CSV table of C-alpha atoms in Angstrom, one decimal:
chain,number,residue,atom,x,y,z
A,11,UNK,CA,157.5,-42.7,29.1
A,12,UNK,CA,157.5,-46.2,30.9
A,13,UNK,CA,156.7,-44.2,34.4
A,14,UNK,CA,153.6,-42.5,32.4
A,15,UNK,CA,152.2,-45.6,30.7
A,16,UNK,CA,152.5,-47.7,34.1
A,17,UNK,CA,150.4,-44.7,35.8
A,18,UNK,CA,147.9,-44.3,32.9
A,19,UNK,CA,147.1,-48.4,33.4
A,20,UNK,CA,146.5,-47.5,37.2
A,21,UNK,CA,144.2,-44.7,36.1
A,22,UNK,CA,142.2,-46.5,33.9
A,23,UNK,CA,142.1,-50.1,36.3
A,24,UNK,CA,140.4,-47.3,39.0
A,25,UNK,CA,137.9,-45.6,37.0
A,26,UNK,CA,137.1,-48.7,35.0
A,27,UNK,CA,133.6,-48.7,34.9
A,28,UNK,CA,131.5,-51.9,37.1
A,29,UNK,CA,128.2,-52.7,37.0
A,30,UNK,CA,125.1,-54.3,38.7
A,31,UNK,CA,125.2,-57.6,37.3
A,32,UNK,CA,126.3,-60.1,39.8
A,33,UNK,CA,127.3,-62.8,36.9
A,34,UNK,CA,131.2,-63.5,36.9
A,35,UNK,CA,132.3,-62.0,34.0
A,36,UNK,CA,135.4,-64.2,32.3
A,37,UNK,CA,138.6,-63.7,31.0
A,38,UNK,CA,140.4,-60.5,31.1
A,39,UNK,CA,137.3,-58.7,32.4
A,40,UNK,CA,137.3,-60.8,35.3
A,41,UNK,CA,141.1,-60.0,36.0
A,42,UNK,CA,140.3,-56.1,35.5
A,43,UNK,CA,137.0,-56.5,38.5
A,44,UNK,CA,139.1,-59.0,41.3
A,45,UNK,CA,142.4,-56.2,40.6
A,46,UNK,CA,139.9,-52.9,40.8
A,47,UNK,CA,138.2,-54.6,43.9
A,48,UNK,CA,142.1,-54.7,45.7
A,49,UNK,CA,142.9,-51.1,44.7
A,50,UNK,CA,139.9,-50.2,45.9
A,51,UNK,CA,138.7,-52.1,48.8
A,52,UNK,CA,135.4,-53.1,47.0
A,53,UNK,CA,136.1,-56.8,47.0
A,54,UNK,CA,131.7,-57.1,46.7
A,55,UNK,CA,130.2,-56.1,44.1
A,56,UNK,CA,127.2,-53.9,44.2
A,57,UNK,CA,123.8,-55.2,43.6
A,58,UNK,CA,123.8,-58.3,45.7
A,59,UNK,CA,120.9,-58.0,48.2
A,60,UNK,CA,118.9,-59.9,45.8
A,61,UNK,CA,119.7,-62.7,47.8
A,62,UNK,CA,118.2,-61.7,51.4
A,63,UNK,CA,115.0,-60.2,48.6
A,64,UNK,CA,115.1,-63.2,47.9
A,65,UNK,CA,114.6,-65.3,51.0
A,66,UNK,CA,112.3,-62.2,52.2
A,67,UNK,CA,109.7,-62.9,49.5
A,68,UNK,CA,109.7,-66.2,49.7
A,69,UNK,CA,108.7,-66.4,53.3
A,70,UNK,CA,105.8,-63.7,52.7
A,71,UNK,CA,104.7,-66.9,50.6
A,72,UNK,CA,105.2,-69.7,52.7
A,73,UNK,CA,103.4,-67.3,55.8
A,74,UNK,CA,100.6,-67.4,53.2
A,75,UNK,CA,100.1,-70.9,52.7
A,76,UNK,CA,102.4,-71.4,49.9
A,77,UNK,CA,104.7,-74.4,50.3
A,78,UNK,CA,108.6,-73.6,49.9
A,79,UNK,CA,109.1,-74.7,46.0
A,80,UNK,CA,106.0,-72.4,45.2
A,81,UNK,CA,107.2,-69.4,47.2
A,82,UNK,CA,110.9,-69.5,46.1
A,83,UNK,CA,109.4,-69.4,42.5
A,84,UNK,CA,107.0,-66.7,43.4
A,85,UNK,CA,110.1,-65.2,44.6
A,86,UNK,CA,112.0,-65.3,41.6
A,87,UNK,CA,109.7,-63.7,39.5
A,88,UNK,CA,110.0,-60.9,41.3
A,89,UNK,CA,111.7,-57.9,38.9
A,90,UNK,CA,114.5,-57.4,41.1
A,91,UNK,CA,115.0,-61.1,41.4
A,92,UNK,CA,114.5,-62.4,37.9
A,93,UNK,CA,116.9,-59.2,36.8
A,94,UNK,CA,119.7,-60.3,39.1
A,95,UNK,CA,119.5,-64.1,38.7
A,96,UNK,CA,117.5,-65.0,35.6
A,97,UNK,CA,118.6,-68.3,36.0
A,98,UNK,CA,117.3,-69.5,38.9
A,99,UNK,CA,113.8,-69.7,37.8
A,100,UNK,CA,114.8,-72.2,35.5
A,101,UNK,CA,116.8,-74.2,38.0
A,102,UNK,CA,113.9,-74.4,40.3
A,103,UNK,CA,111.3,-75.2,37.7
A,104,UNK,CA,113.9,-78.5,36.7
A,105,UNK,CA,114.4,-79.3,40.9
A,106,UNK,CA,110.5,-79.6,40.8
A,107,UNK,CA,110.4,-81.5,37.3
A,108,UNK,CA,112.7,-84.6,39.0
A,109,UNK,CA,111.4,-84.0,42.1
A,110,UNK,CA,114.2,-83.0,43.9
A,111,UNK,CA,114.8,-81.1,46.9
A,112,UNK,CA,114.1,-77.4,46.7
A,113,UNK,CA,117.3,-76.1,48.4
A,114,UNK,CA,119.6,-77.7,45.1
A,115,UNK,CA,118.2,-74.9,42.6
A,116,UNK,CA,121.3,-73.2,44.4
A,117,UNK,CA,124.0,-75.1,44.5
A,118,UNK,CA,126.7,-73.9,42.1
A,119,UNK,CA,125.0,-71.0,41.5
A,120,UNK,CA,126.8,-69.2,38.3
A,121,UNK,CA,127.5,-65.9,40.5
A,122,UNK,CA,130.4,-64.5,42.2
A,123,UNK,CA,131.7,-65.9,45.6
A,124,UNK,CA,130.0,-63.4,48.0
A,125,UNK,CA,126.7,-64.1,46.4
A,126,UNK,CA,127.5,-67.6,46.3
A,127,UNK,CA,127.8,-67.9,50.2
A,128,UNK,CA,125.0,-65.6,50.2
A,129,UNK,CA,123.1,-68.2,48.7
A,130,UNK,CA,124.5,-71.6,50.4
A,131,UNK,CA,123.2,-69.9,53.7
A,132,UNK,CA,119.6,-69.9,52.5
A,133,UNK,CA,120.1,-73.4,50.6
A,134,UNK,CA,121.5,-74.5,54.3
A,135,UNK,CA,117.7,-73.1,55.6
A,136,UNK,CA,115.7,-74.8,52.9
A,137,UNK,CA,117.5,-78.2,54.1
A,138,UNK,CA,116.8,-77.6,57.2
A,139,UNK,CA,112.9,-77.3,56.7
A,140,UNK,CA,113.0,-80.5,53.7
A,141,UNK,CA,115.5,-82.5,56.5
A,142,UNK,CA,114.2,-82.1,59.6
A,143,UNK,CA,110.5,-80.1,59.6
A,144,UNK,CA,111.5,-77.1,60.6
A,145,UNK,CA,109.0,-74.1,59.9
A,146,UNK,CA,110.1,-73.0,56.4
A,147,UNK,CA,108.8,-69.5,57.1
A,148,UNK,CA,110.7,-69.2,60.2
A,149,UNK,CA,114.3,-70.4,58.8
A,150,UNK,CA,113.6,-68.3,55.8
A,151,UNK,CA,113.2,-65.4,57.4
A,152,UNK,CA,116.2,-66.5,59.6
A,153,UNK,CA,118.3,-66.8,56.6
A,154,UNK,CA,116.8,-62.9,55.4
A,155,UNK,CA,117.5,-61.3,58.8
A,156,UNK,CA,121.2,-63.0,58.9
A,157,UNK,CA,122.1,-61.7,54.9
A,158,UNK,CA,120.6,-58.3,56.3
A,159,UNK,CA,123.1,-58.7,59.3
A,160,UNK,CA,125.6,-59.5,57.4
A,161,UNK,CA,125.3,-56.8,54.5
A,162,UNK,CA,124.9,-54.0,57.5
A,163,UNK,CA,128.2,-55.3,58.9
A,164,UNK,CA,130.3,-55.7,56.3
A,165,UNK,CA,129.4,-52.1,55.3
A,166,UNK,CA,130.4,-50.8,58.5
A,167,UNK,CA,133.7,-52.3,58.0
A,168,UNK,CA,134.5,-50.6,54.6
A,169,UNK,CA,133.3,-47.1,56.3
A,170,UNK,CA,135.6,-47.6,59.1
A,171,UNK,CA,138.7,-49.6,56.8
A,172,UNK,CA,137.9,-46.6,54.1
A,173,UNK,CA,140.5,-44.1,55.3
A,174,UNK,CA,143.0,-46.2,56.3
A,175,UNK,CA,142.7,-48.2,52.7
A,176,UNK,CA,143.0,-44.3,50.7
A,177,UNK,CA,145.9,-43.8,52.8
A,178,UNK,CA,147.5,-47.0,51.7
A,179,UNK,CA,146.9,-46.0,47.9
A,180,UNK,CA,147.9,-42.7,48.4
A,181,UNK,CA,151.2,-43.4,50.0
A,182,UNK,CA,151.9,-46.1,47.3
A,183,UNK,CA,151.2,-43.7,44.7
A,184,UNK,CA,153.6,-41.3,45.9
A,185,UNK,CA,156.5,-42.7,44.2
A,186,UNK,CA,155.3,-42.2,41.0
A,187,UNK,CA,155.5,-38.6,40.9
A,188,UNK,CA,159.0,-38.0,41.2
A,189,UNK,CA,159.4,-39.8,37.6
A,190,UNK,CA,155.9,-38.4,36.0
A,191,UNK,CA,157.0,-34.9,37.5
A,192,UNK,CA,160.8,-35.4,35.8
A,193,UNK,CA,158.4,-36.1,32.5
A,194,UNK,CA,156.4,-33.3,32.9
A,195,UNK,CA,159.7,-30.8,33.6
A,196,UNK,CA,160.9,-32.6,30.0
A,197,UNK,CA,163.4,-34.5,32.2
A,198,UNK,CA,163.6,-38.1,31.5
A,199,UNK,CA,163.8,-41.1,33.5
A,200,UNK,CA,167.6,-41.8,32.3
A,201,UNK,CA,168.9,-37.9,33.2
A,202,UNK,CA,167.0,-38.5,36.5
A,203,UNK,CA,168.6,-41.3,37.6
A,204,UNK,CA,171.9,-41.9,36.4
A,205,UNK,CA,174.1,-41.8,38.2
A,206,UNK,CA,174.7,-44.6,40.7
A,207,UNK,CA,173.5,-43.0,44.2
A,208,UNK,CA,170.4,-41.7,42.4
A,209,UNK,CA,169.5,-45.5,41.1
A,210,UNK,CA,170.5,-46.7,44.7
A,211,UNK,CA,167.9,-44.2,46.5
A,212,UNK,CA,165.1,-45.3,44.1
A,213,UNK,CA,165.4,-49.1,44.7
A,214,UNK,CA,165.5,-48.2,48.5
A,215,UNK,CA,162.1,-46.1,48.3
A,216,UNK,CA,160.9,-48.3,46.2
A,217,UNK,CA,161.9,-50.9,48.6
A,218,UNK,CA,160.1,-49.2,51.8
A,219,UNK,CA,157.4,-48.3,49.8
A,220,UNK,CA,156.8,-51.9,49.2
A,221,UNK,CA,157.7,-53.0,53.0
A,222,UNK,CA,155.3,-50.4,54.3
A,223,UNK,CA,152.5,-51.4,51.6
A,224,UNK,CA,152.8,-54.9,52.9
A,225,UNK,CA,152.7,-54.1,56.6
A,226,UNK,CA,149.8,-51.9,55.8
A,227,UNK,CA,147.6,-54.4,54.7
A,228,UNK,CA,148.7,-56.5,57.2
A,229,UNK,CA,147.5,-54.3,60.1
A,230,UNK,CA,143.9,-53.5,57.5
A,231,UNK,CA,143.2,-56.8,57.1
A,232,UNK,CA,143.6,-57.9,60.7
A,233,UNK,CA,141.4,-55.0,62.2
A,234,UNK,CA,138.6,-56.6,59.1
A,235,UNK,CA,139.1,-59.9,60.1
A,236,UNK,CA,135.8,-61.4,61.9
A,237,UNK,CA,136.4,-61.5,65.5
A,238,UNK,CA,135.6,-64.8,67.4
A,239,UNK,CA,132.6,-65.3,69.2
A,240,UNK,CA,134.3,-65.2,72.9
A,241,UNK,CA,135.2,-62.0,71.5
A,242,UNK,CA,138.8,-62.1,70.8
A,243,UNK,CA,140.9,-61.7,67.6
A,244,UNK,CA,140.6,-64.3,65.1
C-alpha cells in the first residue's frame, strides 16, 4: 500500500490545480506550486505579461504628454493591471506623496521571482529616464519590446525542452508499476520482493533510474541554459 499512496501523492502534486494570480502564495501551498513547476517544467507561472502591459500602456501616456508617474498610474488602472498587481497603485500613489523617484514603486515587489525580474528591468528603465534624461517613452517601450522578447523566447524553449522533459517523467515513473501492478494482481510488496536477489535488482533499478534522472536533467538544463552573446554555451 506504501507503493500506491507514494503514486497517488504524485497524481495529485500534477493535477493540482494553479491559478492566474501572480502573488506568492505561502506555506505549504507554495511548496506544492515550486514542486508541480519541477515535475512539470512550468517553473513560470501563467498570467505574467502584465508586466510588459504594463510598461506598454505607460508609454502610450508618456507619447501623449503624460509625465512617467502619471502614465505608470494610468497604467495601473488598467483591468488587467490593477487585477494582477492591485498593489502597485498604492505604491506609486505613496512614491508620489514623499516625492520619490517613480522607478521604487517596484522594488520588492510582493510577486514571484520571474515577475519580479520582470519588473526590475522596467524599474532599471524608469532610472534611466529620472537619472540621466533619457526619453521615458523610448526606454519604456524598450523595456515592453525586451519582456515581449523575452516571454517569446522562453516559450520557445519549453516547446522545444517539452518532449524531452515528458520523457524524463515518463521514464522515472516506470518503476512504479512493477509494485502498483503486484497491488493490483493482489500481490504485495513483501511476496514481490523477498527474497534477496529480488531486493538486490530493485535497489539497482532504482539506482539507474535515479543516475539516469540526474544525467537527464543535466543534458535539459544545459541545452535551456542562455547561450552567451559570442554565441557559445554558457
Amino acid at each position: 500500500m506504501t507503493a500506491l499512496a507514494v503514486l497517488l501523492a504524485v497524481s495529485a502534486v500534477l493535477v493540482w490545480p494553479h491559478g492566474e494570480d501572480d502573488r506568492p502564495p505561502a506555506g505549504a501551498a507554495r511548496w506544492g506550486r515550486r514542486l508541480y513547476g519541477r515535475i512539470t517544467g512550468r517553473d513560470r507561472p501563467s498570467g505574467t505579461d502584465w508586466v510588459a502591459d504594463l510598461a506598454e500602456l505607460a508609454a502610450v501616456g508618456l507619447r501623449a504628454g503624460l509625465d512617467l508617474r502619471s502614465a505608470a498610474e494610468v497604467a495601473a488602472r488598467s483591468p488587467g493591471v490593477a487585477q494582477a498587481a492591485p498593489w502597485l497603485l498604492d505604491r506609486l500613489a505613496d512614491a508620489g506623496r514623499r516625492g520619490s523617484s517613480t522607478a521604487e514603486a517596484l522594488a520588492d515587489p510582493p510577486v514571484l521571482r520571474p515577475v519580479a525580474a520582470d519588473l526590475a528591468l522596467l524599474a532599471r528603465a524608469w532610472r534611466l529616464s529620472e537619472g540621466v534624461g533619457a526619453a521615458a517613452s523610448r526606454t519604456t517601450e524598450g523595456a515592453a519590446a525586451a519582456l515581449r522578447a523575452r516571454t517569446a523566447a522562453q516559450a520557445r524553449a519549453r516547446a522545444a525542452l517539452a518532449g524531452p522533459r515528458a520523457s524524463m517523467r515518463v521514464l522515472t515513473a516506470l518503476p512504479l508499476a512493477g509494485p502498483v501492478a503486484g497491488l493490483a494482481l493482489g500481490l504485495s510488496p513483501t511476496s514481490l520482493y523477498g527474497s534477496a536477489a529480488a531486493r538486490a535488482s530493485a535497489l539497482v533499478g532504482v539506482l539507474l533510474a535515479l543516475a539516469g534522472w540526474l544525467w537527464a536533467r543535466r543534458l535539459v538544463g544545459r541545452a535551456a541554459r542562455p547561450a552567451r552573446t559570442s554565441g557559445g554555451p554558457s
